[in-house]
CSV table of C-alpha atoms in Angstrom, one decimal:
chain,number,residue,atom,x,y,z
A,28,MET,CA,0.2,-0.4,0.1
A,29,VAL,CA,1.3,3.5,-1.1
A,30,PHE,CA,0.4,6.3,1.1
A,31,LYS,CA,0.6,9.0,-1.3
A,32,LYS,CA,0.2,12.2,1.4
A,33,LEU,CA,2.3,12.5,4.7
A,34,LEU,CA,0.6,15.2,6.4
A,35,GLY,CA,3.0,17.8,7.0
A,36,ALA,CA,0.9,20.3,9.1
A,37,LEU,CA,0.6,17.5,11.4
A,38,GLY,CA,4.5,17.3,12.1
A,39,VAL,CA,7.2,15.1,10.9
A,40,GLY,CA,6.4,11.5,12.4
A,41,GLY,CA,2.1,12.2,12.1
A,42,PRO,CA,0.0,9.8,10.5
A,43,SER,CA,-0.4,9.8,6.7
A,44,VAL,CA,-3.8,9.5,4.3
A,45,ASP,CA,-4.2,7.9,1.1
A,46,THR,CA,-7.7,8.1,-0.4
A,47,VAL,CA,-9.1,5.8,-2.7
A,48,LEU,CA,-12.3,6.2,-4.8
A,49,GLN,CA,-14.6,4.3,-6.8
A,50,SER,CA,-13.2,2.7,-9.6
A,51,ASP,CA,-16.6,3.8,-12.5
A,52,PRO,CA,-17.2,7.3,-13.0
A,53,ALA,CA,-19.8,8.9,-10.5
A,54,LEU,CA,-23.4,10.5,-12.0
A,55,PRO,CA,-24.6,13.9,-10.6
A,56,GLY,CA,-26.5,13.4,-7.6
A,57,GLY,CA,-25.7,9.9,-7.4
A,58,PRO,CA,-23.7,8.2,-4.3
A,59,LEU,CA,-19.9,8.4,-4.3
A,60,SER,CA,-18.1,5.4,-2.6
A,61,GLY,CA,-14.7,4.7,-1.7
A,62,GLU,CA,-12.2,4.7,1.4
A,63,VAL,CA,-10.0,6.5,3.2
A,64,ARG,CA,-6.7,4.6,4.4
A,65,LEU,CA,-4.6,6.1,7.1
A,66,ARG,CA,-1.3,4.9,8.7
A,67,GLY,CA,-0.5,6.3,12.2
A,68,GLY,CA,3.0,7.5,12.7
A,69,GLY,CA,5.4,8.1,15.1
A,70,THR,CA,3.0,8.5,18.2
A,71,ASP,CA,-0.4,7.7,19.1
A,72,VAL,CA,-2.9,10.2,18.3
A,73,THR,CA,-6.7,10.9,18.4
A,74,VAL,CA,-8.3,11.7,14.9
A,75,GLU,CA,-11.1,13.7,15.2
A,76,GLN,CA,-12.4,14.3,12.2
A,77,ILE,CA,-12.2,13.1,8.3
A,78,SER,CA,-14.0,15.6,6.0
A,79,LEU,CA,-14.2,15.0,2.3
A,80,LEU,CA,-14.1,18.6,0.1
A,81,LEU,CA,-15.5,18.0,-3.7
A,82,VAL,CA,-13.5,21.1,-5.3
A,83,ALA,CA,-13.4,22.7,-8.9
A,84,ARG,CA,-11.1,24.5,-11.1
A,85,VAL,CA,-13.2,27.7,-12.6
A,86,GLU,CA,-12.8,30.4,-14.8
A,87,VAL,CA,-13.8,33.9,-13.0
A,88,GLU,CA,-14.4,36.6,-15.0
A,89,GLY,CA,-12.2,39.9,-14.1
A,90,HIS,CA,-13.1,43.3,-15.2
A,91,ASP,CA,-10.1,43.4,-17.6
A,92,GLU,CA,-9.1,39.7,-17.8
A,93,GLU,CA,-9.8,35.9,-16.8
A,94,HIS,CA,-8.2,33.8,-14.2
A,95,ASP,CA,-8.9,30.2,-12.7
A,96,SER,CA,-9.5,29.8,-9.0
A,97,THR,CA,-10.4,26.5,-6.8
A,98,VAL,CA,-14.2,26.4,-5.1
A,99,VAL,CA,-15.5,23.7,-2.5
A,100,LEU,CA,-18.7,23.2,-3.9
A,101,GLU,CA,-19.6,20.8,-1.4
A,102,ARG,CA,-17.9,19.0,2.0
A,103,PHE,CA,-18.9,15.8,3.8
A,104,THR,CA,-17.5,14.4,7.3
A,105,VAL,CA,-17.1,10.6,7.0
A,106,GLY,CA,-15.4,9.9,10.1
A,107,GLY,CA,-13.6,10.7,13.2
A,108,GLY,CA,-13.5,10.3,17.0
A,109,PHE,CA,-11.2,7.1,17.1
A,110,ARG,CA,-7.6,6.8,18.1
A,111,LEU,CA,-5.2,5.5,15.8
A,112,PRO,CA,-2.0,3.7,17.3
A,113,GLN,CA,1.6,4.3,16.1
A,114,ASP,CA,2.2,2.7,12.7
A,115,ALA,CA,-1.1,0.9,12.8
A,116,GLU,CA,-3.5,1.0,9.6
A,117,HIS,CA,-7.0,1.9,9.4
A,118,ALA,CA,-9.7,2.3,7.0
A,119,VAL,CA,-12.7,4.1,6.8
A,120,PRO,CA,-15.5,3.3,4.3
A,121,PHE,CA,-17.5,5.9,3.0
A,122,THR,CA,-20.5,6.8,0.8
A,123,VAL,CA,-22.1,10.4,0.3
A,124,PRO,CA,-24.4,11.9,-2.5
A,125,LEU,CA,-22.9,13.6,-5.0
A,126,PRO,CA,-25.1,17.3,-5.4
A,127,TRP,CA,-27.3,16.8,-8.5
A,128,GLU,CA,-25.7,20.0,-10.4
A,129,THR,CA,-22.0,18.2,-10.3
A,130,PRO,CA,-20.6,19.4,-13.5
A,131,VAL,CA,-20.0,16.1,-16.0
A,132,THR,CA,-16.4,15.9,-16.6
A,133,GLN,CA,-16.7,13.0,-19.2
A,134,LEU,CA,-19.0,11.5,-21.8
A,135,HIS,CA,-18.5,7.8,-23.2
A,136,GLY,CA,-14.8,7.8,-21.3
A,137,GLN,CA,-13.5,10.9,-22.9
A,138,PRO,CA,-12.8,13.7,-21.0
A,139,LEU,CA,-14.5,17.0,-21.7
A,140,GLY,CA,-12.7,19.5,-19.7
A,141,PRO,CA,-13.6,20.4,-16.4
A,142,VAL,CA,-10.9,19.5,-13.4
A,143,LEU,CA,-12.9,18.0,-10.2
A,144,GLY,CA,-11.2,16.3,-7.2
A,145,ILE,CA,-12.1,15.0,-3.9
A,146,ARG,CA,-9.6,16.5,-1.1
A,147,THR,CA,-9.5,14.6,2.1
A,148,GLU,CA,-8.9,16.6,5.2
A,149,LEU,CA,-7.9,15.4,8.5
A,150,GLU,CA,-8.3,17.1,12.0
A,151,VAL,CA,-6.0,15.6,14.5
A,152,ALA,CA,-5.3,17.2,17.7
A,153,GLY,CA,-6.6,20.4,16.5
A,154,ALA,CA,-4.4,20.7,13.0
A,155,ARG,CA,-6.3,20.9,10.0
A,156,ASP,CA,-4.6,19.0,7.1
A,157,LYS,CA,-5.3,18.7,3.7
A,158,GLY,CA,-3.8,15.5,3.4
A,159,ASP,CA,-4.7,13.8,-0.1
A,160,LEU,CA,-5.9,15.1,-3.7
A,161,ASP,CA,-7.4,12.6,-6.0
A,162,ALA,CA,-9.3,13.2,-9.6
A,163,LEU,CA,-12.8,12.7,-9.9
A,164,ALA,CA,-14.7,11.1,-12.9
A,165,VAL,CA,-18.3,12.6,-13.6
A,166,GLY,CA,-20.5,10.9,-16.2
A,167,PRO,CA,-23.6,12.4,-17.7
A,168,LEU,CA,-26.8,11.5,-16.0
A,169,PRO,CA,-29.1,9.6,-19.0
A,170,ALA,CA,-31.4,12.2,-20.0
A,171,GLN,CA,-27.9,14.6,-20.1
A,172,GLU,CA,-26.1,12.0,-22.6
A,173,ALA,CA,-29.3,11.7,-24.9
A,174,ILE,CA,-29.7,15.5,-25.1
A,175,LEU,CA,-26.1,15.8,-26.3
A,176,GLU,CA,-26.7,13.1,-28.5
A,177,ALA,CA,-29.8,14.8,-30.0
A,178,PHE,CA,-27.0,17.6,-30.6
A,179,GLY,CA,-24.7,15.3,-32.5
A,180,GLN,CA,-27.8,13.8,-34.4
A,181,LEU,CA,-29.1,17.2,-35.5
A,182,GLY,CA,-25.0,18.4,-37.0
A,183,TYR,CA,-23.8,19.9,-34.0
A,184,GLY,CA,-19.7,19.5,-33.0
A,185,PHE,CA,-18.2,19.7,-29.7
A,186,LYS,CA,-16.0,22.4,-29.0
A,187,SER,CA,-15.6,22.6,-25.6
A,188,ALA,CA,-16.4,22.6,-21.8
A,189,ASP,CA,-15.6,24.6,-18.8
A,190,LEU,CA,-16.8,25.8,-15.5
A,191,GLU,CA,-17.6,29.5,-14.7
A,192,LEU,CA,-17.8,31.1,-11.4
A,193,GLY,CA,-21.4,32.5,-10.5
A,194,HIS,CA,-25.4,32.3,-11.3
A,195,ILE,CA,-27.2,32.2,-13.9
A,196,ARG,CA,-30.2,34.4,-13.1
A,197,GLY,CA,-33.9,32.9,-13.4
A,198,THR,CA,-32.8,29.8,-12.6
A,199,GLY,CA,-32.6,27.1,-9.7
A,200,GLN,CA,-28.9,26.9,-9.5
A,201,ARG,CA,-27.9,25.8,-6.2
A,202,LEU,CA,-23.7,25.2,-7.0
A,203,PRO,CA,-21.1,28.5,-6.7
A,204,CYS,CA,-20.6,28.1,-10.9
A,205,TYR,CA,-22.2,26.3,-13.8
A,206,GLN,CA,-20.6,24.4,-16.1
A,207,GLU,CA,-20.4,26.1,-20.4
A,208,ILE,CA,-20.9,22.9,-22.9
A,209,GLU,CA,-19.9,24.9,-26.3
A,210,ILE,CA,-21.1,23.2,-29.3
A,211,VAL,CA,-21.1,24.4,-33.0
A,212,PRO,CA,-23.8,24.3,-35.6
A,213,PRO,CA,-24.0,22.3,-38.9
A,214,ALA,CA,-23.1,24.0,-42.4
A,215,GLY,CA,-26.4,24.7,-42.3
A,216,GLN,CA,-26.9,27.2,-39.3
A,217,ALA,CA,-23.5,28.7,-39.4
A,218,HIS,CA,-25.0,31.1,-40.9
A,219,ALA,CA,-27.3,32.2,-38.2
A,220,VAL,CA,-25.5,31.3,-35.3
A,221,ASN,CA,-21.8,30.8,-34.5
A,222,GLU,CA,-22.2,28.5,-31.5
A,223,ILE,CA,-24.5,27.6,-28.8
A,224,GLU,CA,-23.6,27.2,-25.2
A,225,VAL,CA,-25.7,24.5,-22.9
A,226,THR,CA,-25.5,24.1,-19.5
A,227,PHE,CA,-27.5,21.6,-17.3
A,228,LEU,CA,-28.6,22.1,-14.1
A,229,ALA,CA,-30.3,19.0,-12.6
A,230,ALA,CA,-32.5,18.2,-9.3
A,231,PRO,CA,-34.4,15.6,-8.0
A,232,ASP,CA,-36.8,16.3,-9.9
A,233,GLY,CA,-36.0,16.9,-13.3
A,234,LEU,CA,-33.1,19.0,-15.8
A,235,GLU,CA,-33.5,22.5,-16.3
A,236,VAL,CA,-30.9,23.6,-19.9
A,237,VAL,CA,-30.5,26.9,-20.4
A,238,ILE,CA,-28.8,27.3,-23.9
A,239,GLU,CA,-27.5,30.5,-25.3
A,240,ALA,CA,-26.6,31.7,-29.1
A,241,ASP,CA,-23.6,33.7,-29.4
A,242,LYS,CA,-23.0,34.2,-25.7
A,243,ARG,CA,-22.1,38.3,-26.8
A,244,ALA,CA,-23.3,40.1,-23.8
A,245,GLY,CA,-23.0,37.3,-20.9
A,246,LEU,CA,-25.5,36.2,-18.6
A,247,PHE,CA,-24.9,38.6,-16.0
A,248,SER,CA,-25.6,41.8,-18.5
A,249,ASP,CA,-28.7,43.0,-20.1
A,250,GLY,CA,-28.0,41.2,-23.6
A,251,GLN,CA,-30.6,38.4,-22.2
A,252,ASP,CA,-31.8,38.3,-25.6
A,253,THR,CA,-30.5,34.8,-26.8
A,254,VAL,CA,-30.7,32.9,-23.4
A,255,HIS,CA,-33.5,30.6,-23.1
A,256,ARG,CA,-33.8,28.1,-20.5
A,257,PHE,CA,-35.9,25.0,-20.7
A,258,THR,CA,-37.2,22.0,-18.5
A,259,THR,CA,-37.3,18.2,-19.0
A,260,SER,CA,-37.8,14.4,-17.3
A,261,HIS,CA,-35.4,12.4,-16.4
A,262,HIS,CA,-37.5,9.7,-17.8
A,263,PRO,CA,-36.3,8.1,-20.5
A,264,VAL,CA,-37.7,8.5,-24.3
A,265,ALA,CA,-36.8,7.3,-27.4
A,266,GLN,CA,-34.0,9.0,-29.0
A,267,ALA,CA,-36.5,10.1,-31.5
A,268,ASP,CA,-38.4,12.0,-29.6
A,269,ARG,CA,-35.5,13.5,-27.4
A,270,ASN,CA,-33.9,14.6,-30.6
A,271,ALA,CA,-37.4,16.1,-31.4
A,272,GLU,CA,-37.6,18.0,-28.3
A,273,VAL,CA,-33.9,18.9,-28.5
A,274,ASP,CA,-34.8,20.5,-32.4
A,275,ALA,CA,-37.9,22.3,-31.0
A,276,TRP,CA,-35.4,24.2,-28.2
A,277,LEU,CA,-33.1,25.2,-31.0
A,278,GLN,CA,-35.5,26.2,-33.2
A,279,GLN,CA,-37.0,28.5,-30.3
A,280,VAL,CA,-33.2,29.6,-30.1
A,281,ILE,CA,-31.7,30.2,-33.3
A,282,GLY,CA,-35.2,31.7,-34.5
A,283,ALA,CA,-35.0,34.6,-31.8
A,284,HIS,CA,-31.2,34.9,-32.0
A,285,ALA,CA,-31.9,35.4,-35.6
A,286,ALA,CA,-34.8,38.0,-35.3
A,287,HIS,CA,-32.2,39.8,-33.0
A,288,ALA,CA,-29.0,39.6,-35.2
A,289,ALA,CA,-29.3,38.5,-38.3
A,290,PRO,CA,-31.6,38.6,-41.3
A,291,TYR,CA,-31.6,35.1,-41.6
A,292,PRO,CA,-35.0,33.1,-40.5
A,293,TYR,CA,-34.5,29.7,-38.8
A,294,ALA,CA,-35.8,27.2,-41.2
A,295,GLN,CA,-38.8,25.1,-39.5
A,296,GLY,CA,-38.5,21.4,-39.3
A,297,GLY,CA,-35.3,21.1,-38.7
A,298,GLY,CA,-33.6,23.5,-41.3
A,299,GLY,CA,-30.3,22.6,-42.3
A,300,HIS,CA,-30.5,19.3,-40.1
A,301,HIS,CA,-30.2,16.4,-42.6
A,302,HIS,CA,-30.1,12.8,-42.2
A,303,ASP,CA,-25.9,12.9,-42.8
A,304,ASP,CA,-25.2,16.5,-40.9
A,305,HIS,CA,-24.4,13.9,-37.8
A,306,HIS,CA,-21.3,12.8,-40.0
A,307,ARG,CA,-19.8,16.6,-40.2
A,308,SER,CA,-17.8,18.3,-37.7
A,309,GLY,CA,-18.6,22.0,-36.6
A,310,PRO,CA,-15.8,24.6,-37.8
A,311,GLY,CA,-12.5,24.5,-34.9
A,312,THR,CA,-13.9,21.0,-33.5
A,313,GLY,CA,-11.9,17.7,-33.7
A,314,ALA,CA,-15.2,15.3,-33.7
A,315,VAL,CA,-19.0,15.8,-33.5
A,316,VAL,CA,-21.2,15.1,-30.5
A,317,ALA,CA,-22.8,11.9,-32.2
A,318,GLY,CA,-25.9,9.8,-31.2
A,319,VAL,CA,-26.8,6.2,-30.3
A,320,ALA,CA,-27.8,5.7,-34.0
A,321,ALA,CA,-24.9,7.1,-35.5
A,322,GLY,CA,-22.8,4.6,-33.6
A,323,ALA,CA,-19.9,6.6,-32.9
A,324,ALA,CA,-18.8,8.2,-29.3
A,325,VAL,CA,-18.0,11.8,-28.4
A,326,GLY,CA,-14.9,12.8,-29.6
A,327,VAL,CA,-12.4,16.0,-27.8
A,328,VAL,CA,-11.2,18.9,-29.4
A,329,GLY,CA,-7.8,18.4,-31.1
A,330,GLY,CA,-6.3,20.9,-28.9
A,331,MET,CA,-7.7,19.2,-25.6
A,332,VAL,CA,-4.6,16.8,-24.1
A,333,ALA,CA,-6.8,14.5,-21.9
A,334,ALA,CA,-3.3,13.7,-20.1
A,335,GLU,CA,-3.1,17.6,-19.1
A,336,VAL,CA,-6.3,17.0,-17.6
A,337,ILE,CA,-6.8,14.1,-16.0
A,338,ASP,CA,-3.1,12.3,-15.2
A,339,GLU,CA,-2.1,15.8,-13.5
A,340,ILE,CA,-4.6,16.9,-10.9
A,341,GLY,CA,-2.5,17.3,-8.2
A,342,ASP,CA,-0.9,20.4,-10.7
A,343,ALA,CA,-4.4,22.0,-11.6
A,344,PHE,CA,-4.8,22.6,-7.8
A,345,GLU,CA,-1.7,23.4,-6.9
A,346,GLY,CA,-0.7,26.4,-4.3
A,347,ASP,CA,-4.7,26.8,-3.8
A,348,ASP,CA,-5.3,27.4,-0.3
A,349,GLU,CA,-9.0,27.3,1.0
A,350,GLY,CA,-10.6,30.4,1.4
A,351,GLU,CA,-13.9,31.7,3.4
A,352,GLY,CA,-17.0,31.4,1.6
A,353,GLY,CA,-16.0,27.8,0.2
A,354,GLU,CA,-14.0,29.7,-2.3
A,355,GLU,CA,-9.9,28.6,-2.6
A,356,GLU,CA,-7.8,31.7,-3.8
């Protein structure tokens, strides 16, 4: 057994910790299971509390530039109140519920871009130490996956995904950040809109989908004309019905955007969405968001290197210290 982190704040000879997460991707609103493994140091200690922090790397928009920051999305207490003898090993299994709005980090095994982690925090004799940090893989809910596949079957291509700090007005958003999935239209719609940004806000009773065309004024300014909010159920439906639902959303979004920003109306009945559109990459993408019927998996942008996102989770959060209000600065 290799313990990845010695607890420096607890002094030389203090305990060490290694947190092992479940091997399968977790789901938003679903359980996350694993085990916190402790090894005693040079003296007996009392472990007062073991906490798990769900942390995310987010983009923060400033007046002149953007910068990255780390926020705590949720905190769980999974153990504590026991004696850890010198050199002894002790395991604490856990199962905790992830927030329903937990961002999706991968689709069909391909990373989307957002970086999430589980940080283990140990409190011993009044000293608190962030003892371990592990990458967290989160897959989409079935409804989220079906909606993304519908975009693919309608000819849209995946561009990128990121996390933005802030709240979308008029929604039921609960977390301090939201995920934007950027997709580009098929050639038949490129004249009407440059790109579409999709945000999922899941809840136990359904899924809120925020779609924005050509983010120009932004979600926090007065230019809200092309932001639309839709709700749908978690209940499974045929993919063809999901495609029709998403197509109706797009007609409303792009139709409103075209009326506001360009003289090109959005054609009823799917416009430029033809049978072979789902094989066509959008401009600047490495692969399309393809549907199940096409027999294809979601790809990632050529410039997005998966190893940089997943393999070096520690580097992504390096230098961050937890601040007040759940944000790490």
